[in-house]
PDB file of C-alpha atoms in Angstrom:
ATOM      1  CA  MET A 283     117.408  64.176  72.840  1.00 49.00           C
ATOM      2  CA  THR A 284     118.797  67.666  73.387  1.00 54.00           C
ATOM      3  CA  THR A 285     118.431  70.402  70.842  1.00 61.00           C
ATOM      4  CA  HIS A 286     120.807  73.314  70.711  1.00 66.00           C
ATOM      5  CA  GLN A 287     119.422  76.690  69.852  1.00 70.00           C
ATOM      6  CA  GLN A 288     121.619  79.402  68.478  1.00 71.00           C
ATOM      7  CA  ALA A 289     121.295  82.889  69.862  1.00 69.00           C
ATOM      8  CA  PRO A 290     119.642  85.253  67.397  1.00 69.00           C
ATOM      9  CA  VAL A 291     121.993  87.414  65.400  1.00 73.00           C
ATOM     10  CA  LEU A 292     121.460  91.090  66.140  1.00 75.00           C
ATOM     11  CA  ASN A 293     122.350  93.810  63.706  1.00 84.00           C
ATOM     12  CA  GLU A 294     124.023  96.982  64.961  1.00 86.00           C
ATOM     13  CA  LYS A 295     120.855  99.089  64.799  1.00 86.00           C
ATOM     14  CA  LEU A 296     118.951  96.592  66.947  1.00 85.00           C
ATOM     15  CA  LYS A 297     121.860  96.396  69.406  1.00 86.00           C
ATOM     16  CA  ARG A 298     121.804 100.197  69.777  1.00 88.00           C
ATOM     17  CA  LEU A 299     118.032 100.201  70.301  1.00 88.00           C
ATOM     18  CA  ILE A 300     118.280  97.527  72.989  1.00 87.00           C
ATOM     19  CA  THR A 301     121.165  99.321  74.698  1.00 88.00           C
ATOM     20  CA  GLY A 302     119.175 102.568  74.710  1.00 89.00           C
ATOM     21  CA  ALA A 303     116.084 100.868  76.107  1.00 87.00           C
ATOM     22  CA  VAL A 304     118.062  99.202  78.884  1.00 86.00           C
ATOM     23  CA  ALA A 305     119.705 102.525  79.773  1.00 87.00           C
ATOM     24  CA  GLU A 306     116.247 104.026  80.369  1.00 87.00           C
ATOM     25  CA  VAL A 307     115.300 101.409  82.958  1.00 86.00           C
ATOM     26  CA  ASP A 308     115.209 102.889  86.442  1.00 88.00           C
ATOM     27  CA  PRO A 309     116.663 100.443  89.007  1.00 88.00           C
ATOM     28  CA  ARG A 310     114.340 101.871  91.676  1.00 91.00           C
ATOM     29  CA  GLN A 311     111.311 100.959  89.574  1.00 86.00           C
ATOM     30  CA  ILE A 312     112.671  97.439  89.079  1.00 87.00           C
ATOM     31  CA  ASN A 313     112.993  97.070  92.869  1.00 90.00           C
ATOM     32  CA  ILE A 314     109.406  98.253  93.327  1.00 90.00           C
ATOM     33  CA  SER A 315     108.157  95.865  90.631  1.00 88.00           C
ATOM     34  CA  ARG A 316     109.868  92.925  92.326  1.00 91.00           C
ATOM     35  CA  GLN A 317     107.624  93.481  95.332  1.00 94.00           C
ATOM     36  CA  PHE A 318     104.437  93.186  93.268  1.00 94.00           C
ATOM     37  CA  THR A 319     102.297  90.088  93.418  1.00 95.00           C
ATOM     38  CA  PRO A 320     101.839  88.193  90.140  1.00 95.00           C
ATOM     39  CA  ALA A 321      98.358  89.727  89.876  1.00 96.00           C
ATOM     40  CA  GLN A 322      99.772  93.228  90.285  1.00 95.00           C
ATOM     41  CA  ARG A 323     102.436  92.580  87.633  1.00 93.00           C
ATOM     42  CA  PHE A 324      99.756  91.252  85.298  1.00 96.00           C
ATOM     43  CA  GLN A 325      97.588  94.340  85.898  1.00 95.00           C
ATOM     44  CA  GLN A 326     100.573  96.607  85.243  1.00 93.00           C
ATOM     45  CA  SER A 327     101.234  94.776  81.973  1.00 94.00           C
ATOM     46  CA  ILE A 328      97.629  95.139  80.865  1.00 96.00           C
ATOM     47  CA  SER A 329      97.740  98.844  81.724  1.00 96.00           C
ATOM     48  CA  MET A 330     100.875  99.346  79.602  1.00 93.00           C
ATOM     49  CA  ILE A 331      99.334  97.440  76.681  1.00 94.00           C
ATOM     50  CA  ARG A 332      96.190  99.585  76.841  1.00 95.00           C
ATOM     51  CA  LEU A 333      98.221 102.787  76.943  1.00 95.00           C
ATOM     52  CA  ALA A 334     100.299 101.673  73.956  1.00 94.00           C
ATOM     53  CA  GLU A 335      97.139 100.783  72.022  1.00 94.00           C
ATOM     54  CA  GLN A 336      95.618 104.181  72.791  1.00 96.00           C
ATOM     55  CA  VAL A 337      98.726 106.019  71.610  1.00 95.00           C
ATOM     56  CA  VAL A 338      99.050 104.007  68.405  1.00 94.00           C
ATOM     57  CA  THR A 339      95.322 104.329  67.698  1.00 95.00           C
ATOM     58  CA  TYR A 340      95.501 108.088  68.176  1.00 96.00           C
ATOM     59  CA  ARG A 341      98.523 108.372  65.871  1.00 95.00           C
ATOM     60  CA  LEU A 342      96.939 106.126  63.246  1.00 94.00           C
ATOM     61  CA  ARG A 343      93.749 108.186  63.259  1.00 96.00           C
ATOM     62  CA  GLN A 344      95.797 111.361  62.802  1.00 96.00           C
ATOM     63  CA  ARG A 345      97.275 109.830  59.643  1.00 94.00           C
ATOM     64  CA  ARG A 346      93.977 108.250  58.564  1.00 94.00           C
ATOM     65  CA  PRO A 347      91.071 110.430  59.792  1.00 95.00           C
ATOM     66  CA  ASP A 348      88.665 108.289  57.776  1.00 96.00           C
ATOM     67  CA  LEU A 349      89.121 105.420  60.257  1.00 95.00           C
ATOM     68  CA  SER A 350      86.795 105.045  63.192  1.00 96.00           C
ATOM     69  CA  GLU A 351      88.317 104.345  66.585  1.00 95.00           C
ATOM     70  CA  ILE A 352      87.081 100.742  66.401  1.00 96.00           C
ATOM     71  CA  GLU A 353      88.651 100.269  62.950  1.00 95.00           C
ATOM     72  CA  ALA A 354      91.940 101.719  64.163  1.00 94.00           C
ATOM     73  CA  TYR A 355      92.009  99.377  67.178  1.00 94.00           C
ATOM     74  CA  ARG A 356      91.251  96.413  64.919  1.00 94.00           C
ATOM     75  CA  ILE A 357      94.103  97.352  62.610  1.00 93.00           C
ATOM     76  CA  ILE A 358      96.676  97.714  65.352  1.00 91.00           C
ATOM     77  CA  ARG A 359      95.560  94.570  67.188  1.00 91.00           C
ATOM     78  CA  GLN A 360      95.955  92.575  63.980  1.00 91.00           C
ATOM     79  CA  GLY A 361      99.404  94.047  63.372  1.00 87.00           C
ATOM     80  CA  ILE A 362      98.437  95.459  59.999  1.00 80.00           C
ATOM     81  CA  ILE A 363     100.929  98.030  58.755  1.00 72.00           C
ATOM     82  CA  LEU A 364      99.426 100.927  56.830  1.00 68.00           C
ATOM     83  CA  ARG A 365     101.655 103.208  54.842  1.00 65.00           C
TER      84      ARG A 365
END
């Protein structure tokens, strides 16, 4: 039995964001990444995740100085949105 999946519908704002992100990709970096072993690609991914967590934690603690670093990491890792 075959199931057919429909492509997700993208609104114009999301289309613009995706187009902008793709435009920032450097083809030279893609060529370098293609030469990486799976382990190297995995390590690069982990490094980017850690950097993103550090940035978001820093920004969250600027908005909420009452949070400890551990609390801020917990919040961002759980995807909790604080306003």
